[in-house]
Amino acid sequence: MKRQILIAKTAALIIAFCELLPRVGNTAQAAEDPARFLGVESWRGDFHHDVSGTYSQTIAGCTTDYTIGQSLSASGIILSNLSELDGQWQWENVEEKIPVQGSVTDQAKSACPNPATTTIDLDYVTGPFSLVIDTNANQYVVGFGGISLNLVHQGVLGTDREQLAISWGPPTTNTLPASGLILSGSRILTLDFNSLGNGAVAPIWAYFSRTMQLVVTWTLIPKPEELEVVVESDDYEDWLPLGDLKDWNKAGTNLFFIARLQSTNGLPPVASQAKNFKFELLQVSSEPGVCLNRPHQEFADTKSDLRFEARFNQPPLVAIPLQIQNGGMTATTPDGGYLSARVGVSSFDFGAYGELKVTAEVNGQTIVGYWKKDPTKAQKPLLLPRRQPTSFIADKWKEDNNATGLADDDDSEDNPTGDGDKGDGFSLYEEYRGFSQNLKHLRLDPRRKDFFVLDRLRTADSVRGIYLFAAQTGLLVHPRMRAEEFHAPFGANGESFDTFVNFNNSGSAPHIVDQHGIAIIRRQVSDTSSSVTSYAGPDPDIDNRGQGGTPVRYLTISIDPRGSGWGTVDNYNGSRIITFSGSATVAHELSHTCAVWHHGDKDEEEVMWQNKNGVIFENFLQIDPRYEDNSSALSDVQSWFPACTNTIQCTNTIQIWIGVPQGQHSGVENCYMRYNAAWAYRKKNSNVRYDVDEIDGITLCKTATGTGINSTNRPNNLQPRYGDSAPKRGNCKGQLCVSDVYNLCDLHNR
């Protein structure tokens, strides 16, 4: 209640004193914007009040001696509680009693007719000290608090105490400084009768003096409103960059951010606004194309993969149209007054990365933004996409693919294990950036080995063969590649087919090796071709490419169309088996391109048999053709020979394939890497030749031990046809190797 009374008294006197004081200060020159003061949250005020002097006054022969001593300093007064009224902004202190230094020692002493002494000492200083700024008028007014005094009168009747309130000083109007934010000055007021009112400045006796002056000084140091810029986005946490496979000049996706100006307590600013918001893209990737194999290198530009586009930074997508500059690397609001701004970032690559820096110009200062969910509030650029500082890969993709913690150049996947050589030739970043398959974007599996296939046949056998290969190897096969999704189109300018698949790399992103896929093509067969032959590579006779390397050694597999379709073979027990030889052939040749070898190499592929008047000779040695049930196969064998035209002496010759132990036909019977071309095999220590049919396998073996027809435990005491696989052969799953890092002809010393 006391504070309210003092404030009311002081306010009344301030009104009166305002009319007495002249307005001072220079006319504002070209200077800083006065609005800068509105960004001040609070002020630290240092105030001084000083009146001193002595004089005597004689009335009716009685003299009174006066001593005036008022020297007070109030330091560190905080003016806050910002409020606005009719365009004027006011700060004031909230303390009821303000600590001061100094003293008030006014005294009046009279010797007649009744000796008396009146003294005054300080009780406390009260508010409000205030500051009012009118930026339109370029002025400020400093208001001062009151002084509560104790008046003690000692006379013949005893001691009388009374509380007295006087003003610290009248309010003063001043011109705002042309620059800076510190407000300081002083005012001098002559204490005469016209300046007094109810003892508000000095005890009432001071009006008798005509020479004393009140000196008031002040210094106000600003404490700017503590502001920050917060950057937020609803989609940032889960966002992955995209490109456009069909039109690589178009953005594949957009990511929008909002920058907000706020107080550090999270509330909107009391008075400040941003003059502008500035968005900058830094350290942006410029990988060729939009992914590793789209488009071709001659069309793959190296423009920045992240950009600000004008069409995505205009209403209604953003509230404030942004000015796009610096080739799409900078977006800025026009100068004005803003609390927030929205920006759209466009992605032109599936592996795009960069940084987003957000700044706001507020009250002549630049504030750097921070990501809303960063507990440290680090004012630094935001990594795009959400990622680790040492990685170009989105954390979201790593989290979804169990790859968190893996380096961008990692190629350590071991599924399937194969020969123990890890990886598929693609770095983790390349698997993340991805590939075009049949114009559909594909990010690879960082935990499995990937394998690309172009099927130029698109027959039932090729499709089944690819799926058989995928199912048995465990590789993650991508079978729908287009020719243009490899490095060079098939047959372009007469060159060999180039299946280099991760060709769009700049060298700045992790790259393990120039990795290749495989194209399945049709073997050109002449009318005079006698044998059905498919092979891996452009020619089986070039550089011994028939088996044992990784995709770079082959690029293609050539499939003889005459070996396609369903067929039947005779089983040893007289039954017949339906088989699909074409698909097994495709799986067989694809496995060669993954370093899988035959079960052996010892078969006799060009053995000459002769038919002399119904008697069969092998290299001039008479033989006895039989079935495995020991019944004669002579009639069947004779049907293999051309019909005789000379009935007197009939001799025909044919070339047949004899399977031998640990040759191509050995090992696991149902493995599709085992050959099925043998016409016969030899009974041990005998001239008996068993006439046989061989089945196509449909599995990829895990052992070298012979099974089925090659087992040591055949029924009816039949000998194994070809026995176990040759040394270091068989166990085909244990030979798999797909990474072109290991491009060796004899990868396993086989």
XYZ file of C-alpha atoms in Angstrom:
750
model
C 0.000 0.000 0.000
C 2.877 2.333 0.898
C 4.491 1.718 -2.515
C 1.281 2.535 -4.315
C 0.932 5.824 -2.417
C 4.486 6.827 -3.215
C 4.062 5.902 -6.847
C 0.878 7.950 -7.040
C 2.603 10.982 -5.488
C 5.587 10.647 -7.776
C 3.420 10.232 -10.856
C 1.549 13.437 -10.049
C 4.778 15.352 -9.690
C 6.227 13.864 -12.891
C 3.315 15.328 -14.809
C 3.990 18.761 -13.349
C 7.749 18.606 -13.898
C 7.476 17.523 -17.525
C 6.197 20.961 -18.399
C 9.132 22.669 -16.652
C 11.956 20.874 -18.477
C 13.054 21.772 -21.995
C 13.323 19.038 -24.626
C 16.961 18.553 -25.507
C 19.009 16.492 -27.931
C 20.178 16.667 -31.539
C 18.022 16.010 -34.516
C 18.336 12.386 -35.671
C 20.759 11.983 -38.544
C 21.131 9.098 -40.924
C 21.593 6.401 -38.353
C 20.598 2.958 -37.240
C 16.955 2.011 -37.203
C 15.391 3.123 -33.890
C 13.440 -0.119 -33.924
C 16.598 -1.805 -32.679
C 15.677 -0.729 -29.155
C 12.546 -2.836 -29.274
C 14.679 -5.956 -29.171
C 15.865 -5.123 -25.668
C 14.345 -7.429 -23.105
C 15.495 -5.491 -20.077
C 17.849 -2.706 -19.011
C 20.419 -2.393 -16.255
C 20.078 1.105 -14.845
C 22.583 3.121 -12.784
C 21.065 6.336 -11.316
C 22.494 9.191 -9.216
C 20.679 11.936 -7.272
C 22.667 14.833 -5.769
C 21.696 18.060 -3.925
C 23.977 19.864 -1.447
C 24.409 23.301 0.113
C 23.981 25.509 3.182
C 22.098 28.720 3.890
C 20.467 30.671 6.703
C 17.097 32.305 6.948
C 16.047 34.969 9.527
C 12.387 35.563 10.199
C 11.205 37.875 12.993
C 14.653 38.017 14.394
C 14.951 34.257 14.613
C 17.603 32.634 12.453
C 17.442 29.077 11.171
C 20.539 27.396 9.697
C 19.968 24.877 6.930
C 22.317 22.153 5.752
C 21.263 20.159 2.677
C 23.050 16.871 1.880
C 21.476 14.401 -0.535
C 23.877 12.105 -2.399
C 22.350 8.813 -3.507
C 23.342 6.136 -6.040
C 21.149 3.244 -7.124
C 23.046 0.737 -9.246
C 21.973 -2.380 -11.051
C 18.283 -1.574 -11.148
C 16.656 -3.911 -13.670
C 14.003 -2.389 -15.854
C 11.861 -5.082 -17.378
C 8.114 -5.740 -17.504
C 8.026 -4.575 -21.104
C 4.657 -3.196 -22.141
C 3.282 -1.189 -25.025
C 0.723 1.592 -25.094
C -0.203 3.644 -28.142
C 3.051 2.930 -29.927
C 5.228 3.690 -26.918
C 7.237 0.924 -25.279
C 7.874 1.030 -21.543
C 10.210 -0.826 -19.215
C 10.167 -0.374 -15.435
C 11.532 -1.987 -12.319
C 9.373 -4.172 -10.122
C 11.278 -3.922 -6.820
C 9.311 -2.273 -3.983
C 12.419 -1.224 -2.079
C 15.621 -0.533 -3.940
C 19.076 -0.799 -2.313
C 21.036 2.450 -2.580
C 24.364 3.830 -1.550
C 24.838 7.282 -0.004
C 22.738 9.235 2.443
C 20.344 12.110 3.098
C 21.527 14.369 5.900
C 19.290 17.422 5.647
C 19.108 19.472 8.839
C 17.391 22.667 10.059
C 18.509 24.167 13.386
C 16.893 27.143 15.154
C 17.896 28.791 18.498
C 14.864 31.010 19.055
C 12.218 31.503 20.252
C 12.030 27.799 21.016
C 15.244 25.958 20.245
C 14.533 23.104 17.813
C 16.415 20.812 15.443
C 14.921 18.951 12.511
C 16.970 16.208 10.802
C 16.253 13.964 7.830
C 17.767 10.599 7.059
C 17.161 7.983 4.407
C 14.593 5.286 4.862
C 14.599 3.607 1.416
C 14.240 4.276 -2.286
C 11.173 3.102 -4.082
C 10.146 2.756 -7.706
C 9.166 2.987 -10.322
C 12.250 3.864 -12.291
C 11.100 3.668 -15.885
C 12.089 4.040 -19.510
C 9.665 4.898 -22.288
C 10.818 4.750 -25.923
C 8.880 6.231 -28.802
C 10.641 5.047 -31.967
C 8.365 7.115 -34.182
C 9.370 10.316 -32.400
C 12.969 9.091 -31.965
C 12.770 9.933 -28.256
C 13.019 8.327 -24.880
C 11.856 9.419 -21.429
C 13.598 8.400 -18.210
C 11.377 8.379 -15.130
C 12.754 8.209 -11.593
C 11.458 6.650 -8.432
C 10.871 8.199 -5.051
C 12.855 8.580 -1.834
C 11.267 7.716 1.475
C 12.734 9.866 4.278
C 12.486 9.927 8.050
C 11.928 13.468 9.390
C 12.798 13.795 13.091
C 11.789 17.073 14.884
C 13.241 17.688 18.312
C 11.805 20.667 20.271
C 10.790 21.747 23.712
C 7.807 19.464 23.571
C 9.890 16.429 22.782
C 10.564 14.376 19.638
C 8.165 14.107 16.755
C 8.716 11.627 13.880
C 7.187 11.874 10.446
C 7.685 10.005 7.170
C 8.273 12.149 4.127
C 8.405 11.208 0.431
C 10.294 13.233 -2.140
C 11.047 12.595 -5.827
C 14.413 11.223 -7.022
C 14.070 13.626 -9.910
C 11.698 14.768 -12.619
C 11.255 12.717 -15.816
C 13.492 13.792 -18.671
C 12.855 13.587 -22.408
C 15.819 12.869 -24.660
C 16.672 12.075 -28.251
C 17.598 8.488 -29.007
C 21.293 8.032 -29.869
C 22.144 7.661 -33.554
C 23.911 4.346 -32.978
C 24.310 1.788 -30.312
C 21.913 0.916 -27.532
C 23.353 2.574 -24.419
C 21.275 5.457 -23.039
C 23.029 7.900 -20.708
C 22.767 11.528 -19.701
C 22.225 14.019 -16.892
C 19.842 16.837 -15.991
C 20.243 19.855 -13.684
C 17.244 21.496 -12.014
C 17.418 24.735 -9.966
C 15.541 24.308 -6.732
C 13.373 27.346 -6.298
C 9.854 27.945 -5.211
C 8.467 27.129 -8.653
C 10.159 23.753 -8.662
C 8.810 22.674 -5.337
C 5.540 21.057 -4.583
C 4.591 19.552 -1.287
C 8.224 18.878 -0.502
C 8.583 16.487 -3.353
C 12.147 17.291 -4.302
C 13.621 18.546 -1.078
C 12.270 19.435 2.313
C 10.001 22.402 2.126
C 12.589 24.723 3.602
C 14.686 24.415 0.456
C 12.492 26.915 -1.350
C 14.119 29.735 0.604
C 17.338 29.052 -1.315
C 17.804 30.463 -4.743
C 21.091 28.764 -5.574
C 20.856 25.002 -4.914
C 20.560 22.608 -7.828
C 19.407 19.024 -8.219
C 21.656 16.905 -10.467
C 20.277 13.618 -11.808
C 22.364 11.260 -13.956
C 21.568 7.904 -15.519
C 23.125 5.156 -17.564
C 20.966 2.450 -19.083
C 22.730 -0.581 -20.530
C 20.510 -2.903 -22.549
C 20.054 -6.567 -22.037
C 18.695 -7.607 -25.438
C 15.755 -9.936 -25.587
C 17.251 -13.419 -25.637
C 16.192 -14.781 -28.984
C 16.826 -17.925 -30.975
C 15.890 -19.369 -34.335
C 14.424 -22.850 -34.249
C 14.304 -25.030 -37.360
C 11.668 -27.737 -37.595
C 10.139 -30.116 -40.115
C 7.465 -32.773 -39.877
C 9.243 -35.025 -42.376
C 12.954 -34.556 -41.680
C 13.377 -37.526 -39.340
C 12.157 -40.067 -41.930
C 13.027 -38.292 -45.176
C 15.056 -40.041 -47.875
C 16.291 -38.187 -50.964
C 14.850 -39.195 -54.331
C 15.496 -38.435 -57.965
C 13.392 -38.911 -61.094
C 14.449 -41.905 -63.198
C 12.516 -40.840 -66.287
C 13.254 -37.112 -66.222
C 16.467 -36.552 -64.331
C 16.070 -32.774 -64.650
C 13.059 -32.899 -62.342
C 13.108 -33.131 -58.575
C 12.184 -36.476 -57.136
C 10.953 -35.175 -53.789
C 10.837 -32.070 -51.609
C 11.485 -31.457 -47.945
C 9.990 -28.417 -46.233
C 11.355 -26.639 -43.178
C 9.990 -23.869 -40.973
C 12.279 -21.400 -39.232
C 10.804 -19.636 -36.198
C 12.050 -16.673 -34.210
C 11.330 -17.086 -30.510
C 12.577 -16.169 -27.058
C 14.907 -18.632 -25.423
C 12.067 -19.596 -23.108
C 10.187 -20.926 -26.114
C 7.617 -18.127 -26.218
C 7.100 -15.690 -29.080
C 9.300 -12.573 -28.914
C 7.828 -9.695 -26.948
C 8.881 -6.989 -29.378
C 11.410 -8.326 -31.890
C 10.878 -9.460 -35.443
C 13.291 -10.769 -38.021
C 14.192 -8.364 -40.766
C 14.720 -11.411 -42.978
C 15.317 -15.151 -42.954
C 18.090 -16.667 -45.038
C 18.341 -20.335 -46.027
C 21.612 -21.676 -47.442
C 22.537 -25.095 -48.843
C 26.150 -25.988 -48.091
C 28.471 -28.887 -48.929
C 25.926 -30.274 -51.413
C 26.715 -33.459 -53.333
C 26.952 -33.401 -57.127
C 27.024 -37.077 -58.066
C 26.594 -37.863 -61.787
C 23.055 -38.797 -62.783
C 20.292 -39.603 -60.316
C 21.497 -43.045 -59.199
C 24.361 -45.416 -59.964
C 23.120 -46.439 -63.427
C 20.678 -43.776 -64.614
C 21.088 -42.057 -66.992
C 24.031 -43.018 -69.189
C 27.240 -41.179 -68.475
C 26.923 -38.954 -71.525
C 23.653 -37.589 -70.125
C 24.563 -37.637 -66.440
C 25.200 -34.068 -65.318
C 26.894 -33.086 -62.088
C 24.573 -30.313 -60.965
C 23.975 -29.897 -57.260
C 21.790 -32.724 -55.971
C 19.897 -30.439 -53.557
C 18.500 -27.084 -54.640
C 15.950 -24.420 -53.806
C 13.483 -24.156 -56.668
C 11.388 -21.047 -57.221
C 8.247 -23.060 -57.991
C 8.352 -24.774 -54.599
C 9.068 -21.566 -52.707
C 6.069 -19.529 -53.760
C 2.564 -19.394 -52.267
C 0.606 -21.496 -51.534
C 3.469 -23.908 -50.697
C 5.112 -21.208 -48.593
C 3.451 -18.170 -47.026
C 6.257 -15.761 -47.905
C 7.679 -15.942 -51.446
C 11.414 -16.496 -51.280
C 14.069 -14.999 -53.490
C 16.198 -17.800 -55.019
C 19.831 -16.952 -55.661
C 23.264 -18.465 -56.152
C 22.113 -21.201 -58.520
C 19.482 -22.464 -56.127
C 21.822 -22.587 -53.139
C 20.281 -19.593 -51.328
C 16.686 -18.632 -50.542
C 15.895 -15.366 -48.740
C 12.774 -13.539 -47.628
C 12.421 -9.920 -48.724
C 13.277 -7.446 -45.985
C 10.318 -6.941 -43.676
C 9.178 -8.109 -40.277
C 8.779 -11.851 -39.740
C 8.395 -14.339 -36.936
C 8.680 -17.391 -39.203
C 9.393 -18.470 -42.754
C 8.973 -21.743 -44.679
C 11.339 -23.121 -47.298
C 11.270 -26.114 -49.645
C 14.391 -28.114 -50.535
C 14.275 -30.167 -53.747
C 16.178 -33.420 -54.199
C 17.450 -34.485 -57.634
C 19.341 -37.627 -56.630
C 18.573 -40.752 -54.632
C 21.850 -40.285 -52.773
C 21.733 -36.505 -52.347
C 23.313 -35.001 -49.261
C 24.260 -31.563 -47.985
C 23.716 -29.100 -45.149
C 21.030 -26.504 -44.475
C 22.037 -23.308 -42.683
C 19.288 -20.987 -41.438
C 19.901 -17.460 -40.211
C 17.717 -14.529 -39.238
C 18.680 -10.859 -39.091
C 17.153 -9.403 -35.927
C 17.827 -5.912 -34.595
C 21.025 -5.693 -36.610
C 22.276 -9.042 -35.335
C 22.510 -12.398 -37.156
C 21.097 -15.417 -35.326
C 21.977 -18.912 -36.567
C 19.225 -21.485 -36.277
C 19.360 -24.889 -34.613
C 17.368 -28.097 -35.071
C 14.355 -28.162 -32.783
C 15.103 -31.610 -31.338
C 18.753 -30.903 -30.578
C 18.973 -30.683 -26.761
C 22.278 -28.792 -27.030
C 20.731 -26.103 -29.253
C 23.904 -26.122 -31.305
C 23.748 -23.252 -33.775
C 25.100 -25.033 -36.816
C 23.953 -26.236 -40.241
C 21.496 -29.115 -40.289
C 22.709 -32.278 -42.028
C 20.574 -33.370 -44.985
C 19.246 -35.990 -44.860
C 19.255 -36.800 -41.123
C 22.633 -38.494 -40.850
C 25.851 -38.701 -38.925
C 28.584 -36.113 -39.587
C 30.886 -38.840 -40.916
C 28.294 -40.352 -43.262
C 26.437 -39.408 -46.447
C 23.708 -41.984 -45.757
C 20.363 -41.233 -44.127
C 20.093 -42.610 -40.588
C 16.535 -43.678 -41.394
C 17.714 -46.079 -44.114
C 20.430 -47.491 -41.869
C 17.918 -47.995 -39.067
C 15.441 -49.739 -41.350
C 18.114 -52.015 -42.818
C 20.029 -52.989 -39.689
C 23.052 -51.062 -40.914
C 23.497 -48.536 -38.108
C 27.170 -48.190 -37.306
C 28.405 -49.358 -40.715
C 30.759 -47.052 -42.591
C 29.809 -45.661 -45.986
C 32.521 -47.745 -47.658
C 31.456 -50.966 -45.960
C 31.148 -54.053 -48.186
C 31.178 -56.756 -45.557
C 27.905 -58.598 -46.199
C 28.403 -62.356 -45.912
C 25.019 -63.745 -46.924
C 25.408 -66.133 -48.624
C 28.800 -66.967 -47.183
C 30.089 -68.717 -50.292
C 33.864 -69.005 -50.399
C 34.329 -66.584 -47.521
C 35.124 -63.562 -49.681
C 32.751 -60.947 -48.302
C 30.834 -58.323 -50.183
C 29.126 -57.906 -53.526
C 31.277 -55.114 -54.937
C 28.976 -52.282 -53.854
C 29.827 -49.857 -51.059
C 27.164 -49.193 -48.439
C 26.631 -45.720 -49.912
C 26.094 -47.225 -53.381
C 23.595 -49.726 -52.017
C 21.774 -46.828 -50.372
C 21.903 -44.544 -53.411
C 20.619 -47.433 -55.454
C 19.975 -48.435 -59.022
C 17.407 -48.329 -61.765
C 15.889 -51.725 -62.555
C 13.300 -51.660 -65.338
C 12.934 -47.915 -64.586
C 12.061 -48.644 -60.952
C 14.379 -47.405 -58.258
C 16.010 -50.074 -56.137
C 18.015 -49.617 -52.938
C 20.028 -52.747 -52.184
C 20.148 -54.905 -49.069
C 23.271 -54.094 -47.026
C 23.133 -57.521 -45.351
C 22.868 -59.660 -48.501
C 24.935 -59.992 -51.639
C 23.212 -58.508 -54.680
C 23.449 -59.665 -58.295
C 22.106 -57.975 -61.446
C 20.793 -59.849 -64.472
C 19.559 -58.726 -67.884
C 17.411 -61.445 -69.446
C 17.510 -60.941 -73.218
C 15.713 -64.240 -73.815
C 12.616 -63.790 -71.629
C 11.621 -67.415 -72.200
C 10.042 -69.729 -69.665
C 13.412 -71.474 -69.297
C 15.380 -68.273 -68.707
C 12.879 -66.974 -66.178
C 12.777 -70.310 -64.318
C 16.550 -70.588 -64.557
C 17.086 -67.187 -62.935
C 14.749 -68.046 -60.081
C 16.400 -71.446 -59.668
C 19.772 -69.734 -59.496
C 18.500 -67.188 -56.956
C 16.809 -69.806 -54.779
C 19.809 -72.109 -54.682
C 22.596 -69.571 -54.294
C 20.785 -67.355 -51.785
C 21.893 -64.262 -53.702
C 19.507 -61.335 -53.924
C 19.067 -61.439 -57.691
C 17.618 -58.490 -59.615
C 16.491 -60.057 -62.906
C 14.621 -57.276 -64.697
C 17.465 -55.052 -65.839
C 17.213 -53.215 -69.147
C 20.085 -52.999 -71.589
C 20.278 -49.232 -71.142
C 20.626 -49.714 -67.393
C 24.065 -51.170 -67.953
C 27.049 -49.144 -69.059
C 26.740 -49.805 -72.803
C 23.765 -51.003 -74.861
C 23.981 -54.457 -76.327
C 25.956 -54.466 -79.540
C 26.257 -50.672 -79.758
C 28.957 -49.748 -82.314
C 29.987 -53.382 -82.483
C 31.578 -53.524 -79.028
C 30.995 -56.318 -76.549
C 28.166 -55.960 -74.112
C 29.362 -53.954 -71.104
C 27.498 -54.792 -67.912
C 29.327 -52.316 -65.686
C 26.462 -51.239 -63.436
C 27.705 -48.708 -60.846
C 29.193 -46.350 -63.395
C 27.677 -43.048 -62.181
C 30.195 -42.185 -59.492
C 32.143 -38.998 -58.999
C 34.980 -40.388 -56.956
C 33.980 -38.339 -53.918
C 31.512 -40.950 -52.638
C 32.733 -44.409 -51.548
C 33.279 -46.781 -54.483
C 34.702 -50.285 -54.010
C 35.109 -51.591 -57.555
C 33.582 -51.293 -61.008
C 31.003 -54.008 -60.411
C 29.286 -55.868 -63.256
C 26.098 -57.776 -63.805
C 25.347 -60.526 -66.310
C 23.309 -60.481 -69.528
C 21.633 -63.666 -70.735
C 21.805 -63.709 -74.524
C 20.877 -66.163 -77.262
C 23.717 -68.132 -78.781
C 23.826 -67.803 -82.536
C 23.564 -71.350 -83.916
C 24.282 -72.303 -87.518
C 22.305 -74.958 -89.351
C 25.349 -77.227 -89.308
C 25.923 -77.026 -85.537
C 25.820 -80.570 -84.217
C 26.037 -80.173 -80.424
C 23.896 -78.197 -78.023
C 26.305 -75.916 -76.173
C 25.733 -73.003 -73.810
C 28.548 -71.189 -72.100
C 29.501 -68.297 -69.861
C 31.237 -65.401 -71.537
C 31.329 -64.207 -75.158
C 33.271 -67.280 -76.295
C 34.210 -70.375 -74.261
C 37.548 -70.606 -76.040
C 38.734 -67.099 -75.128
C 40.996 -66.754 -72.101
C 39.683 -69.980 -70.548
C 36.551 -68.159 -69.462
C 34.473 -71.282 -69.184
C 34.366 -71.227 -65.402
C 35.825 -69.823 -62.230
C 35.605 -66.021 -62.202
C 33.398 -63.139 -61.121
C 30.964 -61.220 -63.379
C 33.606 -58.924 -64.898
C 35.211 -61.947 -66.597
C 32.032 -62.914 -68.424
C 29.572 -60.035 -68.876
C 27.222 -62.455 -70.683
C 26.102 -66.047 -70.751
C 25.191 -67.503 -74.150
C 22.309 -69.985 -74.158
C 21.757 -72.445 -76.995
C 18.008 -72.307 -77.730
C 18.005 -75.960 -78.786
C 18.596 -77.006 -75.200
C 15.431 -75.393 -73.883
C 12.161 -76.956 -72.915
C 10.995 -80.074 -71.121
C 12.381 -83.544 -71.787
C 12.435 -87.112 -70.500
C 15.358 -89.322 -69.543
C 15.612 -93.068 -68.806
C 16.346 -93.953 -65.213
C 18.609 -96.899 -64.355
C 15.622 -98.893 -63.066
C 13.720 -98.609 -66.302
C 11.502 -95.654 -65.311
C 11.457 -92.324 -67.154
C 11.954 -88.931 -65.590
C 10.587 -85.585 -66.846
C 13.176 -82.792 -66.656
C 13.474 -79.173 -67.745
C 16.980 -78.868 -69.081
C 16.797 -75.249 -70.238
C 16.313 -73.662 -66.844
C 19.051 -75.772 -65.264
C 21.409 -74.670 -68.024
C 20.697 -71.006 -67.295
C 21.277 -71.524 -63.562
C 24.445 -73.485 -64.344
C 25.975 -70.759 -66.515
C 24.974 -67.974 -64.104
C 26.720 -69.844 -61.313
C 29.909 -69.944 -63.384
C 29.876 -66.134 -63.347
C 29.892 -66.337 -59.546
C 33.133 -68.370 -59.490
C 31.481 -71.823 -59.285
C 33.401 -74.546 -61.138
C 32.392 -77.897 -62.575
C 32.537 -81.027 -60.412
C 35.571 -82.161 -62.419
C 37.280 -81.932 -65.805
C 38.145 -85.559 -66.722
C 35.305 -86.643 -68.987
C 36.188 -88.101 -72.395
C 34.107 -85.968 -74.687
C 35.293 -87.268 -78.088
C 35.386 -91.070 -77.883
C 34.928 -92.846 -81.248
C 32.503 -95.795 -81.455
C 32.190 -97.971 -84.541
C 29.406 -100.240 -85.670
C 30.782 -103.146 -87.750
C 27.941 -105.343 -88.879
C 26.196 -105.043 -85.534
C 29.328 -105.297 -83.419
C 30.302 -102.146 -81.457
C 33.915 -101.100 -81.105
C 35.462 -98.338 -78.975
C 38.758 -97.242 -80.369
C 38.980 -100.625 -82.144
C 38.236 -102.536 -78.901
C 35.030 -104.572 -78.997
C 32.640 -103.490 -76.247
C 29.442 -104.825 -74.771
C 26.713 -102.131 -74.496
C 24.333 -102.808 -71.623
C 21.779 -101.083 -69.493
C 22.458 -100.823 -65.777
C 20.155 -103.810 -65.151
C 22.675 -105.771 -67.228
C 20.237 -106.282 -70.104
C 21.635 -105.697 -73.586
C 21.549 -102.184 -74.967
C 22.879 -103.224 -78.387
C 19.705 -102.423 -80.275
C 19.531 -98.985 -78.714
C 23.187 -98.274 -79.444
C 22.854 -99.479 -83.050
C 20.085 -96.934 -83.529
C 22.583 -94.190 -82.791
C 24.453 -94.902 -86.036
C 23.390 -93.777 -89.494
C 21.731 -96.449 -91.647
C 24.106 -98.519 -93.816
C 23.927 -98.260 -97.569
C 26.348 -101.120 -98.188
C 24.892 -104.344 -96.806
C 27.960 -106.390 -97.621
C 30.282 -104.466 -95.322
C 28.621 -101.912 -93.022
C 30.883 -99.763 -90.820
C 29.651 -96.506 -89.264
C 31.450 -94.214 -86.822
C 30.055 -91.812 -84.252
C 31.537 -89.621 -81.534
C 30.135 -90.063 -78.041
C 30.749 -88.650 -74.538
C 32.054 -91.069 -71.902
C 31.693 -89.947 -68.268
C 34.562 -90.889 -65.975
C 35.152 -90.870 -62.207
C 35.614 -87.347 -60.767
C 34.689 -85.811 -64.091
C 31.984 -83.281 -64.885
C 29.272 -85.834 -64.060
C 30.578 -86.694 -60.582
C 29.417 -85.546 -57.150
C 25.892 -84.749 -56.025
C 23.506 -86.117 -58.661
C 20.885 -83.394 -58.283
C 23.314 -80.448 -58.479
C 22.743 -78.365 -61.584
C 26.497 -77.824 -61.893
C 26.874 -81.562 -62.671
C 26.902 -82.339 -66.373
C 24.212 -84.501 -67.958
C 25.873 -84.978 -71.376
C 27.348 -88.471 -70.980
C 26.075 -91.255 -73.238
C 27.749 -94.030 -71.348
C 30.244 -94.968 -68.664
C 32.634 -97.921 -68.263
C 32.210 -100.848 -65.926
C 35.426 -101.332 -63.967
C 37.869 -103.833 -65.457
C 35.447 -104.788 -68.168
C 34.528 -104.143 -71.780
C 30.978 -103.404 -70.654
C 29.705 -99.931 -71.440
C 26.567 -98.849 -69.663
C 24.150 -96.907 -71.823
C 22.717 -94.124 -69.625
C 20.604 -91.009 -69.617
C 21.463 -88.192 -67.197
C 19.032 -85.894 -65.425
C 19.329 -82.139 -64.987
C 19.971 -81.069 -61.419
C 17.795 -78.539 -59.632
C 19.919 -77.800 -56.555
C 23.319 -76.332 -55.793
C 25.306 -78.849 -53.796
C 26.932 -78.373 -50.408
C 29.266 -81.388 -50.512
C 31.750 -83.098 -52.799
C 30.501 -86.556 -51.841
C 28.703 -88.394 -54.618
C 24.977 -89.016 -54.162
C 22.329 -90.914 -56.117
C 23.929 -92.496 -59.162
C 27.349 -91.461 -57.824
C 26.849 -92.916 -54.368
C 28.900 -95.843 -53.078
C 25.655 -97.347 -51.777
C 23.726 -97.809 -54.991
C 21.061 -100.548 -55.064
C 21.698 -103.908 -56.730
C 25.405 -103.539 -56.053
C 25.796 -101.107 -58.935
C 29.081 -99.298 -58.975
C 28.988 -95.479 -58.611
C 28.792 -94.009 -62.066
C 31.303 -91.216 -61.497
C 31.869 -91.115 -57.743
C 32.817 -88.083 -55.663
C 33.674 -84.719 -57.180
C 37.277 -84.053 -58.080
C 39.596 -82.631 -55.396
C 38.750 -78.979 -54.583
C 35.488 -79.343 -56.509
C 31.922 -79.923 -55.446
C 30.367 -78.069 -52.522
C 29.257 -75.527 -55.089
C 27.572 -73.259 -52.547
C 30.927 -72.935 -50.830
C 32.481 -71.535 -54.017
C 30.182 -68.560 -54.569
C 31.942 -65.228 -55.042
C 30.269 -62.256 -56.771
C 32.447 -59.218 -56.041
C 34.662 -58.087 -58.909
C 37.251 -57.213 -56.298
C 38.224 -60.899 -56.563
C 38.503 -61.041 -60.357
C 40.844 -63.983 -60.751
C 40.663 -66.694 -63.386
C 41.678 -69.397 -60.954
C 39.937 -67.923 -57.939
C 40.197 -71.063 -55.838
C 43.222 -72.704 -57.412
C 40.948 -75.179 -59.141
